[in-house]
Coordinates of C-alpha atoms and ligand atoms in Angstrom, one line a residue:
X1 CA 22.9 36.8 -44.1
X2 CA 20.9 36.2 -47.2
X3 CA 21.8 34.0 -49.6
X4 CA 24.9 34.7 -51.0
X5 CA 27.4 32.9 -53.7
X6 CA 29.9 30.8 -52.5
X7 CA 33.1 32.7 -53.2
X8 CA 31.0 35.8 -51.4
X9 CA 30.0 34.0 -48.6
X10 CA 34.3 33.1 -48.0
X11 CA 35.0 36.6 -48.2
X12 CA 32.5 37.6 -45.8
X13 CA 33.4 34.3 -43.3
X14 CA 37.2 35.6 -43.7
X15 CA 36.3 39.5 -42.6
X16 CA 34.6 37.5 -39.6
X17 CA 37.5 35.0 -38.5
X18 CA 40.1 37.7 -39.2
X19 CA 38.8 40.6 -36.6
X20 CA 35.5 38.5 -34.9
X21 CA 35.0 41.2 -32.3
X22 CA 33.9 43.8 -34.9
X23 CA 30.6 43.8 -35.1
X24 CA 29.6 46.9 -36.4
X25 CA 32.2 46.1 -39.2
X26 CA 30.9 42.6 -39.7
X27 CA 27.1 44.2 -40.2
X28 CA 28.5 47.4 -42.5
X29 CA 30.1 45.0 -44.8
X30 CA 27.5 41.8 -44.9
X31 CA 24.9 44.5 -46.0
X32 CA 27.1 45.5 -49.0
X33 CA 27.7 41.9 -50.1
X34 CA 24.2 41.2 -49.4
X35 CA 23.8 42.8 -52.8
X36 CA 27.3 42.0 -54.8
X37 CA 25.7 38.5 -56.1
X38 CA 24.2 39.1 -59.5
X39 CA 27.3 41.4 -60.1
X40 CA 29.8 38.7 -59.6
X41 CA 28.0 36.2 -61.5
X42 CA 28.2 39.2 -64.2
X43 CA 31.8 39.9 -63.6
X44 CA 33.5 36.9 -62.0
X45 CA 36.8 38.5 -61.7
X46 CA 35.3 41.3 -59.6
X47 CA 35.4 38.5 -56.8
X48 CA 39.4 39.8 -56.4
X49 CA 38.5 43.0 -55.7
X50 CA 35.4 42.4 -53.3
X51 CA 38.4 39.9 -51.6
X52 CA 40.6 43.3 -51.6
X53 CA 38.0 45.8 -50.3
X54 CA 37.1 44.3 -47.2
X55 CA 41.0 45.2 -46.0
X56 CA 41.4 49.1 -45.3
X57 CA 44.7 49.9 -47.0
X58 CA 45.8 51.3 -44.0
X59 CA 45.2 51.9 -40.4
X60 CA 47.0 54.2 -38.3
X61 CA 46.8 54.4 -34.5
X62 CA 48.3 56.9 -32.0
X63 CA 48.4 58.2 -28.6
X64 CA 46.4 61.7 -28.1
X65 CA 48.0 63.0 -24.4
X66 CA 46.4 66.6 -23.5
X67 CA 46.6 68.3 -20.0
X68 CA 43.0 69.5 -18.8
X69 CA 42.1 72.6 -17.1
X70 CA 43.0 71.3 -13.0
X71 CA 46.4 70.1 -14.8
X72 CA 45.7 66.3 -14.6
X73 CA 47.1 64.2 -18.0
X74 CA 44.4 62.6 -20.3
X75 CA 45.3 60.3 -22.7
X76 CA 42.9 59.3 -25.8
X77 CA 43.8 57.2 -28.5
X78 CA 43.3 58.4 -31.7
X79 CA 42.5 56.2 -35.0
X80 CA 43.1 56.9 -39.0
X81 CA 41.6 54.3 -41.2
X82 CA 42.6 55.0 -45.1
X83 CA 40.2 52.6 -46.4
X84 CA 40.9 52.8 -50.5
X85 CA 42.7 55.7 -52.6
X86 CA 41.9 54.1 -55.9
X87 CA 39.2 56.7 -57.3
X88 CA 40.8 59.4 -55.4
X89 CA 42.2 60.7 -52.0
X90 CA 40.6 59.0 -48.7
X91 CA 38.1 61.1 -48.1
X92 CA 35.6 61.2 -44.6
X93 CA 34.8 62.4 -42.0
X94 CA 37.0 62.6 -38.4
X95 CA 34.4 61.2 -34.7
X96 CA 35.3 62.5 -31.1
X97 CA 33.2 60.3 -29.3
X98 CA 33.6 57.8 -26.4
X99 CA 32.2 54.8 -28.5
X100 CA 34.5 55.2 -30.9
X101 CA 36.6 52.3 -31.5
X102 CA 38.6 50.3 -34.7
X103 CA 35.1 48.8 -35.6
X104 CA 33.0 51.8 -35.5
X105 CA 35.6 53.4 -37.8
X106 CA 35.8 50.3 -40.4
X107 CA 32.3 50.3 -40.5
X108 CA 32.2 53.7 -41.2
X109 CA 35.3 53.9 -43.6
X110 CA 33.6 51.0 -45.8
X111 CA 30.5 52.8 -46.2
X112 CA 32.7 55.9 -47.2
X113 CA 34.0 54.2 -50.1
X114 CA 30.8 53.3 -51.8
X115 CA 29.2 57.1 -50.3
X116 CA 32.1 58.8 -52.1
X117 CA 32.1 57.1 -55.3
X118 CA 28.3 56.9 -55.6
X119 CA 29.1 61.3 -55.8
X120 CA 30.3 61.0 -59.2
X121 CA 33.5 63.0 -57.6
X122 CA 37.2 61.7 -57.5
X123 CA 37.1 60.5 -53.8
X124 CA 38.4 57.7 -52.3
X125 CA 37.3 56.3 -48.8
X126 CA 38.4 56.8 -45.4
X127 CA 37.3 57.6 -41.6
X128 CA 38.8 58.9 -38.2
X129 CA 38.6 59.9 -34.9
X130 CA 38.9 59.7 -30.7
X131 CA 37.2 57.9 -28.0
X132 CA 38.0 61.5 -26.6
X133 CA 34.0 63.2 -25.9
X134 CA 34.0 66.8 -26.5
X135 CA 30.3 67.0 -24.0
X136 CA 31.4 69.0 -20.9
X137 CA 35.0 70.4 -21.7
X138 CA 35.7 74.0 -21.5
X139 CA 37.2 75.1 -24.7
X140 CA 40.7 75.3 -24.0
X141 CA 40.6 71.6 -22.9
X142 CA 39.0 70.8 -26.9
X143 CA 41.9 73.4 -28.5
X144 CA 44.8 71.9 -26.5
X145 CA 42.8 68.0 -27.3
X146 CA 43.0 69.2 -31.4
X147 CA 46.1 70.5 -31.4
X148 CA 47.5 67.1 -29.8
X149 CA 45.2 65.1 -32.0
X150 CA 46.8 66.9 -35.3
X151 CA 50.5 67.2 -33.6
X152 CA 50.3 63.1 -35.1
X153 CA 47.6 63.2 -37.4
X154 CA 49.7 65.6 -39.7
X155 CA 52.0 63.4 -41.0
X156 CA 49.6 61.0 -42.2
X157 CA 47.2 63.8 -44.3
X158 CA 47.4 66.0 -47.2
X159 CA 45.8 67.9 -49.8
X160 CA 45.9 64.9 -52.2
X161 CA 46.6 62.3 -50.1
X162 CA 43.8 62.2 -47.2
X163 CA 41.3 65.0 -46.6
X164 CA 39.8 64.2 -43.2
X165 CA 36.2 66.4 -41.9
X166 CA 34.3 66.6 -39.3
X167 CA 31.5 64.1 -38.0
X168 CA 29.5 63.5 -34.7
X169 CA 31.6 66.0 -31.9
X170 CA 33.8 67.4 -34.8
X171 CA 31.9 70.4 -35.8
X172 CA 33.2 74.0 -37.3
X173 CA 34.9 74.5 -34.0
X174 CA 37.2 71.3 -34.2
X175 CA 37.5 71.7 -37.7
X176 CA 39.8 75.0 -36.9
X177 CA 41.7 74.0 -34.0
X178 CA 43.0 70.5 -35.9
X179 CA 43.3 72.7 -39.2
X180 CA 45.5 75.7 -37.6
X181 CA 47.2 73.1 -36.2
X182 CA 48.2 71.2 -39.4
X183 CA 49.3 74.2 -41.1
X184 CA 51.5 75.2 -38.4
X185 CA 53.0 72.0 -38.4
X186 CA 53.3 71.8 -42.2
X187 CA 54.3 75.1 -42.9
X188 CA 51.7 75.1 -45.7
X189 CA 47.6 76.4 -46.6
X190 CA 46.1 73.8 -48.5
X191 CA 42.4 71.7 -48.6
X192 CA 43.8 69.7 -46.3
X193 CA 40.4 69.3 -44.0
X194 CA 36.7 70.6 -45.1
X195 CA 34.3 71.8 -43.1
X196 CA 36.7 75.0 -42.7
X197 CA 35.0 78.4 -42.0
X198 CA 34.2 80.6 -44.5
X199 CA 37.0 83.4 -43.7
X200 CA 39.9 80.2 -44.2
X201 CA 38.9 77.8 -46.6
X202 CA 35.6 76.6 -46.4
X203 CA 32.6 76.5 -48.7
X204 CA 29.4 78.5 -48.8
X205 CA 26.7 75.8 -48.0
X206 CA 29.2 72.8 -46.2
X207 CA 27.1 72.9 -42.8
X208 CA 24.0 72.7 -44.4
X209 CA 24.8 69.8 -47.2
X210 CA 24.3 66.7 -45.6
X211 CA 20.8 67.8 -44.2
X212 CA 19.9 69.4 -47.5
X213 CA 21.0 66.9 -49.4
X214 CA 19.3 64.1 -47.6
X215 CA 16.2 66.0 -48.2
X216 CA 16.8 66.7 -51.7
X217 CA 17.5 62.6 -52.0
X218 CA 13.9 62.0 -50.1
X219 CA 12.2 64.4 -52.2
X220 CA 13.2 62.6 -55.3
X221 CA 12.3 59.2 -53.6
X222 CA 8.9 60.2 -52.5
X223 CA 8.3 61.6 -56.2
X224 CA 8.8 58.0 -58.1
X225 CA 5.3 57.4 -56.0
X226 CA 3.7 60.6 -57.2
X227 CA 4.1 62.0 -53.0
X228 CA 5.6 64.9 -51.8
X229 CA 6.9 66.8 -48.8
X230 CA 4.1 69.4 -48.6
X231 CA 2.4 69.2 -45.2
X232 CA 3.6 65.6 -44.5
X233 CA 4.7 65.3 -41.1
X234 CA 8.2 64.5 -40.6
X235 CA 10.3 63.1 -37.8
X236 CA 14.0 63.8 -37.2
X237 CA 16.4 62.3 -35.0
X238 CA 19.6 64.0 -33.7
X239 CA 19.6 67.7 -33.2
X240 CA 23.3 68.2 -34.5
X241 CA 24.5 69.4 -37.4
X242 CA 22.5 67.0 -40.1
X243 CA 19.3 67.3 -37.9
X244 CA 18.8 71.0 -37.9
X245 CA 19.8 71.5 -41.5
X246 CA 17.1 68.1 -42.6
X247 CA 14.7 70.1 -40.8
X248 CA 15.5 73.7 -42.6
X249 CA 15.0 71.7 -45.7
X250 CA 12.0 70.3 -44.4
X251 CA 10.5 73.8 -43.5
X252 CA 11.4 74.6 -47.2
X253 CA 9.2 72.4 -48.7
X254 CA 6.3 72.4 -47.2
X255 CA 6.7 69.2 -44.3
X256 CA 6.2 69.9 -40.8
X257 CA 8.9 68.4 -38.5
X258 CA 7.8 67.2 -35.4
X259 CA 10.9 65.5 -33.6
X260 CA 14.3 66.4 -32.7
X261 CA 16.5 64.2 -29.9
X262 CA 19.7 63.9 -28.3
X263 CA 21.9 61.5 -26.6
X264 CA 19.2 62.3 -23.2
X265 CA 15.8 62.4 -24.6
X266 CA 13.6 63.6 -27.4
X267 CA 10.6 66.3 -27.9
X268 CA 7.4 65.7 -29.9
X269 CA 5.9 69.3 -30.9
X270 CA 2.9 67.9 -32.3
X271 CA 2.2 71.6 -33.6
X272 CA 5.7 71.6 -35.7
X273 CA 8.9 72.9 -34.9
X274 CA 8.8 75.9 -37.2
X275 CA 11.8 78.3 -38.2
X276 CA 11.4 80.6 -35.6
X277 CA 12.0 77.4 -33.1
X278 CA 14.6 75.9 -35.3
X279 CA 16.4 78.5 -34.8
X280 CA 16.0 78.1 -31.3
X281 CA 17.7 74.9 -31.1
X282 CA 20.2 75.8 -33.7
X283 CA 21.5 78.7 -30.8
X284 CA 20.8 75.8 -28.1
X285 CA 23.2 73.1 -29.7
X286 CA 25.7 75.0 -31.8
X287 CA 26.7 78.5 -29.2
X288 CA 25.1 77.4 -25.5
X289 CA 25.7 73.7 -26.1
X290 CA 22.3 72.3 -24.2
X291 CA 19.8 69.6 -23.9
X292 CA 17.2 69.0 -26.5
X293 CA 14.9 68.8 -23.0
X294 CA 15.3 72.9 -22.7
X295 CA 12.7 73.1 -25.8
X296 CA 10.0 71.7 -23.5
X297 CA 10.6 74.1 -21.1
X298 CA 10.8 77.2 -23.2
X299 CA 8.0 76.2 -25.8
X300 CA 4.3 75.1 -24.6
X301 CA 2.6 71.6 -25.3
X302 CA 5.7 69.6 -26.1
X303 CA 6.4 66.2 -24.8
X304 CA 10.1 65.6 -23.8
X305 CA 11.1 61.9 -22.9
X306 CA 14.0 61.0 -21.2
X307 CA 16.3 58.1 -22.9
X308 CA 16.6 54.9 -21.1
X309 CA 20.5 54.7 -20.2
X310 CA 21.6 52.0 -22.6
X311 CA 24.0 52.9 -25.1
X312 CA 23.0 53.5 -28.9
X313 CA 19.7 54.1 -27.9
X314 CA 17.1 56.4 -28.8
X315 CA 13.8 56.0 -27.6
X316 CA 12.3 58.3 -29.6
X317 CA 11.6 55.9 -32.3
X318 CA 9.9 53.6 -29.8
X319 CA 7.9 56.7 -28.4
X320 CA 7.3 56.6 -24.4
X321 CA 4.2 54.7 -24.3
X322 CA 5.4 52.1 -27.4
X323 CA 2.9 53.1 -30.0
X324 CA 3.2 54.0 -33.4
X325 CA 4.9 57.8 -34.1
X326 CA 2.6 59.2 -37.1
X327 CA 4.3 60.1 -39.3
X328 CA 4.9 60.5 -43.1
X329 CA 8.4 60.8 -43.4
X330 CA 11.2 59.6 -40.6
X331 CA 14.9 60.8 -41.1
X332 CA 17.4 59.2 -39.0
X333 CA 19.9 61.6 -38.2
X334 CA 22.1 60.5 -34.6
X335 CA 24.0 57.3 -34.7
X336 CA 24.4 53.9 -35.8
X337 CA 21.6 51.3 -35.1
X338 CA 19.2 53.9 -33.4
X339 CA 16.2 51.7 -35.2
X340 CA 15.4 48.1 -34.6
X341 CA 13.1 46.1 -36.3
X342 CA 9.9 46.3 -33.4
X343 CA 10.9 50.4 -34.0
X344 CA 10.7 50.2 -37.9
X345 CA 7.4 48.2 -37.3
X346 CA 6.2 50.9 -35.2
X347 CA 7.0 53.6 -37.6
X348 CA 5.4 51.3 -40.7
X349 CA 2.4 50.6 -37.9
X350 CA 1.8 54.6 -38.0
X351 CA 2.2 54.9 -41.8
X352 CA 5.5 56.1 -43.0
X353 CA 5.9 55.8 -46.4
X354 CA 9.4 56.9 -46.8
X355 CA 12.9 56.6 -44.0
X356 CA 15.7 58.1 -45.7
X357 CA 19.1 57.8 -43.4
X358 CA 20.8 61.1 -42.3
X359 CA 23.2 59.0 -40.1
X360 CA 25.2 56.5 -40.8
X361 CA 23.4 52.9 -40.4
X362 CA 21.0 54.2 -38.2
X363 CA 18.9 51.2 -39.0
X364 CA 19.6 47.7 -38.1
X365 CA 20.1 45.5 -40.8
X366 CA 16.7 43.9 -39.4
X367 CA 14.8 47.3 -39.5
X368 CA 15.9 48.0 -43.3
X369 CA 14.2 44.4 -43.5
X370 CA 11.2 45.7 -42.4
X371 CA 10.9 48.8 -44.5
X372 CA 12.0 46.9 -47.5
X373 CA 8.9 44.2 -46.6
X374 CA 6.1 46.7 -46.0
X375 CA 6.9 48.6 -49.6
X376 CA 7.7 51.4 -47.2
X377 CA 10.8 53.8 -49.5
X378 CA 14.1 53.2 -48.1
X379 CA 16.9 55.4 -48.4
X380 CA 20.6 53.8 -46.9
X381 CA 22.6 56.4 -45.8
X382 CA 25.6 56.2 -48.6
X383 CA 23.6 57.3 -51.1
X384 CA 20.9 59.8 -49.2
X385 CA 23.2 61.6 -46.6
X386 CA 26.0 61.5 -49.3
X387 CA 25.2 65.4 -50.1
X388 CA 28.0 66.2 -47.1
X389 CA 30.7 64.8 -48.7
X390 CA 29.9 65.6 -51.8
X391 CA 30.1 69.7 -50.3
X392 CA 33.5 68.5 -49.0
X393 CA 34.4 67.6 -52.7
X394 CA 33.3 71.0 -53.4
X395 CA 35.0 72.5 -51.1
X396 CA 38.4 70.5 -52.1
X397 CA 37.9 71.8 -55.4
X398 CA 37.4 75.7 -54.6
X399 CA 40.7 75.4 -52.7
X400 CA 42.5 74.0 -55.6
X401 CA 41.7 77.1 -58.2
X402 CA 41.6 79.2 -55.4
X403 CA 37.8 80.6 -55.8
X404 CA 34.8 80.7 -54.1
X405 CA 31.5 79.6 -55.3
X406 CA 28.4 81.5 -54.2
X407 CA 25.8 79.9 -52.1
X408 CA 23.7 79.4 -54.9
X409 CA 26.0 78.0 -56.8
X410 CA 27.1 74.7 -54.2
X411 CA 23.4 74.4 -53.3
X412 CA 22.9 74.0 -56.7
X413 CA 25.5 71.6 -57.9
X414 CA 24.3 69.9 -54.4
X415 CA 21.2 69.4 -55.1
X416 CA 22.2 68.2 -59.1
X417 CA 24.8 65.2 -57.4
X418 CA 21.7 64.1 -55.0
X419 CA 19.5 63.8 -57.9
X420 CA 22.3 61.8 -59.9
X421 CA 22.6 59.6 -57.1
X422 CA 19.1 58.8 -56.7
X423 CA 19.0 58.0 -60.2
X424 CA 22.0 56.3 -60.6
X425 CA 20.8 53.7 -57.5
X426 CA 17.3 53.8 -59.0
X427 CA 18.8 52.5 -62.3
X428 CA 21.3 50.3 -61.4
X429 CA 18.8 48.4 -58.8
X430 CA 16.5 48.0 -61.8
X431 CA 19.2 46.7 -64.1
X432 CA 20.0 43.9 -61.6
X433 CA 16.8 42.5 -60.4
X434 CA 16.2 44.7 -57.1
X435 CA 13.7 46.9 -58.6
X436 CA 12.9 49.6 -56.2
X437 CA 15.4 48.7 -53.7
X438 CA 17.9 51.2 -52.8
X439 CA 20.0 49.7 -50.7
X440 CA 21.2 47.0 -53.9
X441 CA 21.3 49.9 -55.9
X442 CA 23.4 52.0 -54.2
X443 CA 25.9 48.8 -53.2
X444 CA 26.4 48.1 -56.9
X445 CA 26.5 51.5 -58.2
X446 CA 29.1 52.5 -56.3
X447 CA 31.0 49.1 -55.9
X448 CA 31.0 49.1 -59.6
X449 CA 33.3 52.5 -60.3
X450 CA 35.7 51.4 -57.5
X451 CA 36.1 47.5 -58.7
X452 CA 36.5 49.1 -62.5
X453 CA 39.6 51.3 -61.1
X454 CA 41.0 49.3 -58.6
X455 CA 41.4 46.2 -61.8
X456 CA 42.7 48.7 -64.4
X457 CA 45.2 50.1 -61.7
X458 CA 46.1 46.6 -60.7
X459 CA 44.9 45.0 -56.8
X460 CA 47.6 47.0 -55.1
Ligands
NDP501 P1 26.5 66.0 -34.4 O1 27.5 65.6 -33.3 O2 26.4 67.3 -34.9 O3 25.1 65.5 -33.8 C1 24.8 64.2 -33.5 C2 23.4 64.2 -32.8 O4 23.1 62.8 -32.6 C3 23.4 64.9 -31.5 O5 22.1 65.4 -31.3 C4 23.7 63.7 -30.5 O6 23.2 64.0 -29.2 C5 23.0 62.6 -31.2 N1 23.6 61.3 -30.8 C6 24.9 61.0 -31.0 N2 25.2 59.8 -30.5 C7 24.0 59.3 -30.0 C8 23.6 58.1 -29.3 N3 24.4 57.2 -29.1 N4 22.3 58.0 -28.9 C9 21.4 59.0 -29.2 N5 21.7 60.2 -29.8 C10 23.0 60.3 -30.2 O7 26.8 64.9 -35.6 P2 26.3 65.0 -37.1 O8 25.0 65.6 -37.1 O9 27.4 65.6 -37.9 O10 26.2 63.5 -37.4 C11 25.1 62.7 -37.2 C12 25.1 61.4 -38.0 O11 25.2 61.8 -39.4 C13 26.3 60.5 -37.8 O12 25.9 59.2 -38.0 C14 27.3 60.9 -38.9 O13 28.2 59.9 -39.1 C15 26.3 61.1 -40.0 N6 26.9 61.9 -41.1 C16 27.3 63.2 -40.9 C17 27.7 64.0 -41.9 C18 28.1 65.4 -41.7 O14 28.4 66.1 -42.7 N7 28.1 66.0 -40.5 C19 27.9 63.5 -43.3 C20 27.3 62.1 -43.4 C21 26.9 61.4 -42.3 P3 24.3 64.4 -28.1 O15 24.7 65.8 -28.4 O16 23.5 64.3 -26.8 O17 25.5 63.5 -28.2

């Protein structure tokens, strides 16, 4: 904890006595009012609202029971957190993954709220999901887990009351199940998820957004310093949905991706992974659901690391034999707290000079330290992998009028809300002392639209 005002500081030591074994909550919401101080001093009757935020305004939990295919009864628990409605409808994403937990999905919600308002869109915060993990079940077992999932969940959504979407293990095929499940239930078609495929709902470029816009968000960084993607070399984390679509984006302009990981290991193609292998491993992960180590065997020269067993881990930022990746660009796109601080050192030691998040805090509060130290650019993911919500905004808004954009036409706004944001949290980190620091300027920016709505409405 830096230094932080007084009446801060007892917000942040009440968040701590009131749930103590949260820790990813406790980290996701010190790093926000990390940067809240000169805004308070500004505004001091903010301080009710930063009081106010830290609370979701409501947290459901329920019981997820679904048969398997040898007949045996699972039971998952599964978690709604409707963090703040006050610029819009929650909004964000739903996890099926075994580390999920109510911490994991505070963490996550919190960061929603800032992500969605920094979009400039009507969207208020939220975030969901399972400890149930998709890896290894036949279909039917994920359609009968959905359907269970929703048989609950459905009561709690809506159109204009909570517009869930898919995260890590909720991808387009989730996305259906839990959506033809809601409108049986509700006897109605309406936005009521994103993410939806294209022949029920769902918008022309929503797969590709978060990777794409993260990109778009990195390009703009890398041009305040006169730099560029063409022919840096670039490494990716993840090889799920944000990963492959970062790396598309990548190709596009002229960088040469050389990493891609999962939960079991990583590959280095020191030669690039071009589009022909891209989409490779786009058929690997998203129809034959395989390891990341198959692109050693079926490409030659690549190095392929196995991970070390220890949850949240991935080696690939400490590279098997400890020494510095080389790269220009690295984009975090797995999970939470994939980067320490000896990592970040490694990756300044090899002479980044930009990390812009694709995941969701994939870099320890220390690492952003680090980066922040060294002058290298840092990008937090609520502003730079914003560009997926944003899509889902998108999306929300084609199912209102009932129209469909074309693909140019959501790449386009897309790529127009990333280059707001980054100016919006270049700006407002100038205005209030953190010149050049993102991180600030992404906290205030959006802190500021929700705290202005939340006192004109009232603290409700
Ligand atoms: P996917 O499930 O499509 O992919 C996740 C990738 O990360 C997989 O390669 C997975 O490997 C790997 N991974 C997951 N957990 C771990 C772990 N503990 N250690 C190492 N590797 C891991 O998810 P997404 O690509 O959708 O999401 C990735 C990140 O981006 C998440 O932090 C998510 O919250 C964030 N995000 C996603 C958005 C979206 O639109 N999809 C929007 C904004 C943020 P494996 O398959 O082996 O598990």
């Amino acid at each position: 904890m830096k230094k932080m005002d007084n009446s801060i500081k007892n917000v942040y030591d009440n968040v701590i006595s009131r749930d103590p074994n949260q820790p990813e909550f406790h980290q996701a919401v010190e790093e926000v009012l990390d940067s809240l101080g000169p805004v308070i001093e500004a505004n001091p009757e903010y301080i009710d609202v930063v009081k106010s935020m830290v609370e979701p305004e409501r947290v459901i939990q329920f019981r997820v029971p679904w048969y398997d295919d040898e007949g045996v009864l699972n039971v998952n628990r599964g978690i709604r957190v409707q963090f703040n409605s006050s610029i819009g409808p929650y909004k964000g994403g739903l996890r099926f993954h075994p580390s999920v937990n109510l911490s994991i999905l505070k963490f996550l919600g919190f960061e929603q709220v800032f992500k969605n308002s920094l979009t400039g869109l009507p969207l208020g915060g939220g975030k969901g999901g399972s400890d149930f993990d998709p890896k290894g079940k036949s279909d039917s077992e994920v359609r009968r887990f959905c359907q269970s999932f929703m048989s609950e969940l459905w009561r709690h959504i809506g159109a204009d009351l909570d517009v869930p979407a898919g995260d890590i293990g909720v991808g387009g095929r989730e996305i259906g199940y839990l959506f033809g499940m809601y409108r049986k239930l509700a006897n109605e078609f309406t936005g009521v998820l994103t993410g939806k495929g294209l022949s029920y709902g769902g918008s022309l470029i929503r797969p590709e957004a978060t990777g794409y816009g993260l990109v778009y968000f990195a390009r703009e960084m890398l041009a305040t310093k006169g730099k560029s993607f063409e022919g840096a070399s670039v490494a990716i984390s993840g090889s799920g949905n944000v990963a492959q679509y970062a790396c598309e984006k990548v190709l596009d302009l002229g960088g040469k991706p050389v990493t891609m990981s999962d939960s079991s290991g990583f590959i280095y193609d020191s030669s690039g992974i071009d589009r022909e292998k891209l989409s490779w491993i786009k058929d690997l992960k998203n129809n034959r659901r395989g390891r990341i180590k198959e692109y050693a065997e079926k490409f030659e020269n690549i190095d392929y690391t196995e991970s070390k067993p220890e949850p949240n881990t991935n080696d690939l930022w400490a590279t098997k034999v400890d020494v510095a990746l080389p790269v220009d660009v690295a984009l975090p796109c797995a999970t939470q707290n994939e980067i320490n601080a000896a990592e970040a050192q490694l990756l300044v030691d090899g002479g980044v000079t930009a990390v812009a998040e694709g995941a969701n805090m994939p870099c320890t509060p220390e690492a952003v330290e680090c980066f922040l130290t060294n002058g290298v650019l840092f990008a937090p993911g609520k502003a730079s992998n914003a560009g997926g919500v944003a899509t889902s905004g998108l999306e929300m808004s084609q199912n209102s009028i009932r129209m469909n954009w074309s693909r140019e036409e959501v790449d386009s706004k897309l790529e127009g809300i990333m280059i707001n944001i980054h100016k919006n949290t270049f700006e407002t980190a100038e205005k209030y002392g953190f010149s050049g620091n993102y991180v600030a300027g992404a906290n205030i920016a959006g802190f500021l639209k929700v705290a202005e709505s939340s006192l004109s409405q009232g603290i409700l």
